[in-house]
Short mmCIF file of C-alpha atoms in Angstrom, two decimals:
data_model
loop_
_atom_site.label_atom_id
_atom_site.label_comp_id
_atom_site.label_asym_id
_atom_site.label_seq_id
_atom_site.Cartn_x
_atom_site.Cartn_y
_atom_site.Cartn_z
CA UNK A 1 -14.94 60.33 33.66
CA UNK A 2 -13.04 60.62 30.48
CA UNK A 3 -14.94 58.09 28.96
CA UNK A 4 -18.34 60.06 29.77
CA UNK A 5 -17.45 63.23 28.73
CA UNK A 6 -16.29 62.11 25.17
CA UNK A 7 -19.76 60.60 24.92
CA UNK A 8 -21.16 63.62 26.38
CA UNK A 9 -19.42 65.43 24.00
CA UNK A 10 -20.34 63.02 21.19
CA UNK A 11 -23.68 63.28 21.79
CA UNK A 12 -23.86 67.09 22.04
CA UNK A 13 -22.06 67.35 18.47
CA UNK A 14 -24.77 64.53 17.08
CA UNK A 15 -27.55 67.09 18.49
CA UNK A 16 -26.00 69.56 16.20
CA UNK A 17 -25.67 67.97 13.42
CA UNK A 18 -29.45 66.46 13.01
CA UNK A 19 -30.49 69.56 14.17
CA UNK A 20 -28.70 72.23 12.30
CA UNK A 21 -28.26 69.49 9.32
CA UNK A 22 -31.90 70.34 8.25
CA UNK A 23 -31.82 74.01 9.19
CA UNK A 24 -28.64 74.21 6.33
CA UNK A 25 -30.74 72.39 3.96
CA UNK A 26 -34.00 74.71 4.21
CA UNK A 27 -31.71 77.43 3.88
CA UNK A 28 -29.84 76.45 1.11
CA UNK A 29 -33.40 75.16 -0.99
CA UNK A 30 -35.72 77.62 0.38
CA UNK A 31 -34.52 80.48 -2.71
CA UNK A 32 -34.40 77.15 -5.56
CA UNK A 33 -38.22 75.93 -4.08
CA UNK A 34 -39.77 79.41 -3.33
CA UNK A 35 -41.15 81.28 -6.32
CA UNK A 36 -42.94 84.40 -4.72
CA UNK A 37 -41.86 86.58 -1.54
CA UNK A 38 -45.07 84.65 0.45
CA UNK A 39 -43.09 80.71 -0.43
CA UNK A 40 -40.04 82.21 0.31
CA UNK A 41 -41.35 83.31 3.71
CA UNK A 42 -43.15 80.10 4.18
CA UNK A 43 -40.30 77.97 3.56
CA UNK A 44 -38.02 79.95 6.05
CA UNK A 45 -40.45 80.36 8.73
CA UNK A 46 -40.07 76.26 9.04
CA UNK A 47 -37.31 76.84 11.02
CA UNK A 48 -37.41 80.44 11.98
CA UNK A 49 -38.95 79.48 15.87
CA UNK A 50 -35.91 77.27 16.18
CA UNK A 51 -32.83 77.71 13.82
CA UNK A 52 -31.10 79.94 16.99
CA UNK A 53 -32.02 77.00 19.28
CA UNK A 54 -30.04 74.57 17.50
CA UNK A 55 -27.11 76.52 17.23
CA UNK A 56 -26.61 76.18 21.25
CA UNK A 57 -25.62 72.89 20.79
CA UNK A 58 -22.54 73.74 18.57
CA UNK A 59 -22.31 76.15 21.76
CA UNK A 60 -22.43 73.63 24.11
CA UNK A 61 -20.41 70.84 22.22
CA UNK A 62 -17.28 73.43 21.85
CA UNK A 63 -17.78 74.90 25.67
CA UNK A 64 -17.43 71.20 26.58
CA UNK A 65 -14.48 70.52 24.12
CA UNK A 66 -12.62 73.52 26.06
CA UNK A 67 -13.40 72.26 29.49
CA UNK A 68 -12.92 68.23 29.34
CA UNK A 69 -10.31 68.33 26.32
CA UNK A 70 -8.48 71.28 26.27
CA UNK A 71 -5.75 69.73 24.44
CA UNK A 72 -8.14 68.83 22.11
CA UNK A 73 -9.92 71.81 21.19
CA UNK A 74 -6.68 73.92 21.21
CA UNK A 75 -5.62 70.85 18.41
CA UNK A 76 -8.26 70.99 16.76
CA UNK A 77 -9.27 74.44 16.19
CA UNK A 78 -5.74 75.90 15.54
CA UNK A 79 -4.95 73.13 13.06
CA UNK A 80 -8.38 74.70 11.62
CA UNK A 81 -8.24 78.08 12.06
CA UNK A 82 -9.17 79.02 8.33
CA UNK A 83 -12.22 77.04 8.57
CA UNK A 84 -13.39 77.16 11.60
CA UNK A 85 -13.71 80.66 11.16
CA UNK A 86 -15.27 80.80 7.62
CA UNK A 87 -17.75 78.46 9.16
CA UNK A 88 -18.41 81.67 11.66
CA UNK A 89 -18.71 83.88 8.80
CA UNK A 90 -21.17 81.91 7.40
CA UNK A 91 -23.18 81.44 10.43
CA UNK A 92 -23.16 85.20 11.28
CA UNK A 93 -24.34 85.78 7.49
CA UNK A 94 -26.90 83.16 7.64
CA UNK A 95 -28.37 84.60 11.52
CA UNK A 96 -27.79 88.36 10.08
CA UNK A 97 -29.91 87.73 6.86
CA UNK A 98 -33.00 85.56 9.22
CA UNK A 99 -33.00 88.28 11.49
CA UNK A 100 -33.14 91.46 9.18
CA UNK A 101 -35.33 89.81 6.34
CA UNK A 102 -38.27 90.85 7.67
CA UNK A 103 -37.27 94.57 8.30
CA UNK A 104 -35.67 95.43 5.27
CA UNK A 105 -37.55 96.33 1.71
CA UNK A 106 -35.80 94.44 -0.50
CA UNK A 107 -34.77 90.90 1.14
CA UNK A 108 -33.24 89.61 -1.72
CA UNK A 109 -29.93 90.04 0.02
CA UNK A 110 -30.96 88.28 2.86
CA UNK A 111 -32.32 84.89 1.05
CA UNK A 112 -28.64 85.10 -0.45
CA UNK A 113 -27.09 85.69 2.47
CA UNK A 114 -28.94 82.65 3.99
CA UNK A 115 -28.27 80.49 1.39
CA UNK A 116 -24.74 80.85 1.31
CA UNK A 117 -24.05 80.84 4.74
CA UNK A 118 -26.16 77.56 5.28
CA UNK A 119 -24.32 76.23 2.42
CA UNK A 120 -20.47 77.26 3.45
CA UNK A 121 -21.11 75.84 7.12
CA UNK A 122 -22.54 72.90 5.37
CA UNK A 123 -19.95 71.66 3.70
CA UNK A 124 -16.91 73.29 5.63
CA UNK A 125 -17.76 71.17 8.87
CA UNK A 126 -17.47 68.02 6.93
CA UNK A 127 -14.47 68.82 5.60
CA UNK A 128 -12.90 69.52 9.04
CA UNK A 129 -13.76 66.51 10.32
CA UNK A 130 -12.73 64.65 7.38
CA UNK A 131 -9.61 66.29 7.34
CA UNK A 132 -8.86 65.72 11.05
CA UNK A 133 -9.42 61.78 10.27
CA UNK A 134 -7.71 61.07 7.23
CA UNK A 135 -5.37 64.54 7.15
CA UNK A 136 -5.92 64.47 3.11
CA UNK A 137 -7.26 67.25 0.92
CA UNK A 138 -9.20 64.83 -1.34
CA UNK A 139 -10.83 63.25 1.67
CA UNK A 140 -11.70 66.82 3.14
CA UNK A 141 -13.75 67.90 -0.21
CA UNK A 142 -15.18 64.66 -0.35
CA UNK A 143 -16.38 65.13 3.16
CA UNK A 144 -17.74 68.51 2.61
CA UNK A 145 -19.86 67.20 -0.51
CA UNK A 146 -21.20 64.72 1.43
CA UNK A 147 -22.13 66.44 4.34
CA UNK A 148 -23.52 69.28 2.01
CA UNK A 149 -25.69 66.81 -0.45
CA UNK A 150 -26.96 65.52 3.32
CA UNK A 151 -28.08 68.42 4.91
CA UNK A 152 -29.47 69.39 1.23
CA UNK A 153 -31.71 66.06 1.46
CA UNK A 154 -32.70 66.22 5.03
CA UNK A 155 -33.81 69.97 4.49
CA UNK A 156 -35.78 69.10 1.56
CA UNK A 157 -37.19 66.26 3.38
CA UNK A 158 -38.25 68.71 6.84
CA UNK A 159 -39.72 71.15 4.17
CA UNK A 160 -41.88 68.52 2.69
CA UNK A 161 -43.00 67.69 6.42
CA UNK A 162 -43.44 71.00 7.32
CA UNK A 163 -45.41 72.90 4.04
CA UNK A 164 -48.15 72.97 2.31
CA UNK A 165 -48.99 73.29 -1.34
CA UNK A 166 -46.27 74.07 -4.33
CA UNK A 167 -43.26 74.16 -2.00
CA UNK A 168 -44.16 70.47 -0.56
CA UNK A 169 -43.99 69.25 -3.99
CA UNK A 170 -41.15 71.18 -5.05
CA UNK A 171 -39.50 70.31 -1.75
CA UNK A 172 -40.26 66.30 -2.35
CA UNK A 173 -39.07 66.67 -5.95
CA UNK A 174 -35.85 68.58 -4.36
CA UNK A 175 -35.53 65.49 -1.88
CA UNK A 176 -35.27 62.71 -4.84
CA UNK A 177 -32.77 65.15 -6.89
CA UNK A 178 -30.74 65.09 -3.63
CA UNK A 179 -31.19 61.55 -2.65
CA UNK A 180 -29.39 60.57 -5.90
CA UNK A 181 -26.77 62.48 -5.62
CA UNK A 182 -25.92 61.44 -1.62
CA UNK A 183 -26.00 57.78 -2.54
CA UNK A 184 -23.05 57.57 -4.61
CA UNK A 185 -21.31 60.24 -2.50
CA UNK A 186 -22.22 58.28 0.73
CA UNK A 187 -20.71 55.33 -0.64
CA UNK A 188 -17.18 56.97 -1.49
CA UNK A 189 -17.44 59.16 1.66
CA UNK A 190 -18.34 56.21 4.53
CA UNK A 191 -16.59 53.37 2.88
CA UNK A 192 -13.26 55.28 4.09
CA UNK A 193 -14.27 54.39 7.73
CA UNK A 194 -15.69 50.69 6.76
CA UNK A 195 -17.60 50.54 10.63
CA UNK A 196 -21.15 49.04 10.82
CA UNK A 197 -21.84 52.66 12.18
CA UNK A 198 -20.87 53.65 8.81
CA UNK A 199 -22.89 50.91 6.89
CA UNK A 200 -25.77 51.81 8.69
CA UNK A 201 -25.80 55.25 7.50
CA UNK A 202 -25.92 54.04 3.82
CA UNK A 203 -28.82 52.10 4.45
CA UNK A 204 -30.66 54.61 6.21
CA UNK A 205 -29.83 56.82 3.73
CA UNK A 206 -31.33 54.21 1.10
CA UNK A 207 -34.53 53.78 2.84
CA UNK A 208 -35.13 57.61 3.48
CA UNK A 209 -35.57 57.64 -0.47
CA UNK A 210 -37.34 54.98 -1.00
CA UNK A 211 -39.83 56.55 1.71
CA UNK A 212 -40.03 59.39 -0.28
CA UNK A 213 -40.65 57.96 -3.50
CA UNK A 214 -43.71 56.31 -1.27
CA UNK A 215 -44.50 60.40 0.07
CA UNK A 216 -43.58 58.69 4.20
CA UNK A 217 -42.25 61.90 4.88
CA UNK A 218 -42.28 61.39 8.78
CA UNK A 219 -40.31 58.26 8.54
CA UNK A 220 -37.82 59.83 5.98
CA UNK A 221 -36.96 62.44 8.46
CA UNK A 222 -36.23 59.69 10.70
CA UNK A 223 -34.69 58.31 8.19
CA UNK A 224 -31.88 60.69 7.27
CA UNK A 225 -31.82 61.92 10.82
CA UNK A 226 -31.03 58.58 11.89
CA UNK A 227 -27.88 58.37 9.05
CA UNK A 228 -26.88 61.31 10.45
CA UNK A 229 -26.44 60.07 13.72
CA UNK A 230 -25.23 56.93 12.82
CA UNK A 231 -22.17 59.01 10.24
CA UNK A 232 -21.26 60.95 13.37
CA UNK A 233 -21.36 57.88 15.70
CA UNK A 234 -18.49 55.80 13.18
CA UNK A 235 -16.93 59.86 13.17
CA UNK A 236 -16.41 59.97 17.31
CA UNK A 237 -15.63 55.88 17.20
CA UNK A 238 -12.27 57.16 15.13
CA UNK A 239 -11.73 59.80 16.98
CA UNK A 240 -11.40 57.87 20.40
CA UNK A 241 -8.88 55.96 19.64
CA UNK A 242 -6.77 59.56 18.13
CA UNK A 243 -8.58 62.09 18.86
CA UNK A 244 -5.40 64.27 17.68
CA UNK A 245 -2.28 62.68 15.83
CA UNK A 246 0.39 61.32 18.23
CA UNK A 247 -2.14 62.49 20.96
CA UNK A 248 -4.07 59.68 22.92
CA UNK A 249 -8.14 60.68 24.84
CA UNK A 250 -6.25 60.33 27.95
CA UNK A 251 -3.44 63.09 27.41
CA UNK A 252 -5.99 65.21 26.39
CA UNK A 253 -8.36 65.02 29.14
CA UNK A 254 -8.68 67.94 31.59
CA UNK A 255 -8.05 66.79 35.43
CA UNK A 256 -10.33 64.83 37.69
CA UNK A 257 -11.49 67.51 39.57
CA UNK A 258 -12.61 69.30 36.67
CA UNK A 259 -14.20 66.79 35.36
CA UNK A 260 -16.50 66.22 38.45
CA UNK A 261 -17.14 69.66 38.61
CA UNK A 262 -18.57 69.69 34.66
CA UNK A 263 -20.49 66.32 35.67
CA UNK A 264 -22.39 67.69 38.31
CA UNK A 265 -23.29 71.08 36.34
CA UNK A 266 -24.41 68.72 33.05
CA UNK A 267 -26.56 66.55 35.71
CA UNK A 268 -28.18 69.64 36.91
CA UNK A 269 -28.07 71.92 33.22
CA UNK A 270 -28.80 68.95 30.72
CA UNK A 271 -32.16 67.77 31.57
CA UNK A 272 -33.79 71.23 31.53
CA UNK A 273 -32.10 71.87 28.30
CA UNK A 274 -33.52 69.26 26.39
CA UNK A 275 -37.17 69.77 28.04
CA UNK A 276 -37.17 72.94 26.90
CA UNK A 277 -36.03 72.33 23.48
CA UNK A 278 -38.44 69.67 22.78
CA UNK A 279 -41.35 71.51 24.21
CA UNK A 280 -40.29 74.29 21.35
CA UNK A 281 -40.72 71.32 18.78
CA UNK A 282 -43.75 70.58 20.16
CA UNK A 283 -45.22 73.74 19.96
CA UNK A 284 -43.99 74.53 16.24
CA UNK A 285 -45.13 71.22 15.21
CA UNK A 286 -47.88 72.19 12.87
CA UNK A 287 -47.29 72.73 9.03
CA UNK A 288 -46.58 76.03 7.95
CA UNK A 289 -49.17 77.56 4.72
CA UNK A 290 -48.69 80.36 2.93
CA UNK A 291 -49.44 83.38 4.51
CA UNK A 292 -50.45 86.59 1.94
CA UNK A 293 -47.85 89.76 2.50
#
């Protein structure tokens, strides 16, 4: 059971992470590729049916972090308690500026607000979970600039796959810019953990540019997704074996019975979950155009 639920858990932070990874990056570009109030609200409304969706699964990951690993989570985000809650504010900034953009007369605020918070969240949760690996200050920024050059690339790519017109092209030319820069910081960043996980990521990484340079933009997204995946995979592979200094998975586990208990609701919760999410994708799936105001 303790075995399951870390991959349970695993899997629910990987969720996040692909999924709010490109929401962060449209958020962050969307002011730098937009050049009129109609691109601006073109570029947002990408992920405006399903930016509050994804955020469940940071929900869900922590809920499950509470239940199966108490230890854990009380390690975790009390050794964190700075960033973990400028990671809120930047959330509640971001959500507050999506929400109120269209009701207010001058949104200007808003697209700041958005781009700030998508960029503080960005980098801050790669420099917690850098931090918690290596417990270094170096290795925490250098996790947070590669986790925010990531998200930068695989928003840039899901805006390319999602628009029409200038902000494509500005949003392709926004993915190369990025690309370059998340090579070299890939390579400091994931040579730290050495894992084929962690190899894997770098070449994904590599051949989600050179599918851009040949305008694939459905297999880029796959692309970076898949590095993403792969990054957090060699992540929770470290964090088995210490998920906490001096603290083992084991110690840190939450009782049998409880465990059951949360098995039987994630049998019963999961599956309807993750039908309903990808019947959202599903119907969003068509590219958004520019719509006059």
């Amino acid at each position: 059971m303790i075995d399951l639920w870390f991959v349970i858990i695993a899997f629910l932070w990987t969720g996040y992470f692909v999924l709010e990874g490109f929401d962060f990056g449209v958020g962050l570009l969307a002011p730098l590729l937009s050049r009129n109030a109609a691109e601006q609200r073109q570029s947002l409304q990408t992920i405006g049916p399903v930016w509050d969706g994804n955020e469940v699964w940071l929900i869900t990951a922590v809920g499950a972090m509470f239940a199966a690993f108490p230890a854990w989570y009380a390690g975790v985000f009390s050794a964190f308690y700075l960033q973990v809650t400028l990671i809120l504010v930047g959330l509640i900034v971001r959500g507050v500026g999506l929400e109120w953009r269209g009701k207010v007369n001058d949104p200007r605020w808003c697209d700041l607000g958005i781009m700030v918070g998508s960029g503080l969240a960005a980098f801050l949760w790669g420099a917690v979970f850098a931090d918690l690996l290596f417990d270094s200050a170096p290795a925490a920024v250098l996790g947070g600039a590669f986790t925010l050059a990531v998200c930068a690339l695989h928003g840039a790519v899901f805006l390319t796959l999602k628009t029409t017109g200038p902000v494509r092209r500005r949003a392709r030319a926004a993915a190369l810019a990025a690309s370059a820069v998340v090579i070299p910081v890939a390579v400091f960043a994931l040579s730290n953990l050495g894992t084929f996980p962690a190899l894997a990521a770098m070449a994904a990484l590599a051949a989600a540019t050179a599918l851009i340079w040949r305008r694939r933009e459905g297999w880029a997204f796959a692309a970076t997704a898949a590095a993403i995946v792969l990054t957090t995979l060699a992540l929770f592979m470290e964090l088995r074996v210490s998920p906490l200094p001096g603290l083992t998975l084991a110690e840190a586990a939450s009782g049998p019975y409880t465990l059951t208990m949360l098995s039987w609701i994630g049998l019963i919760a999961l599956p309807f979950v993750l039908v309903y999410q990808g019947w959202t994708y599903w119907v969003f799936r068509k590219r958004v155009q520019v719509a006059p105001i």
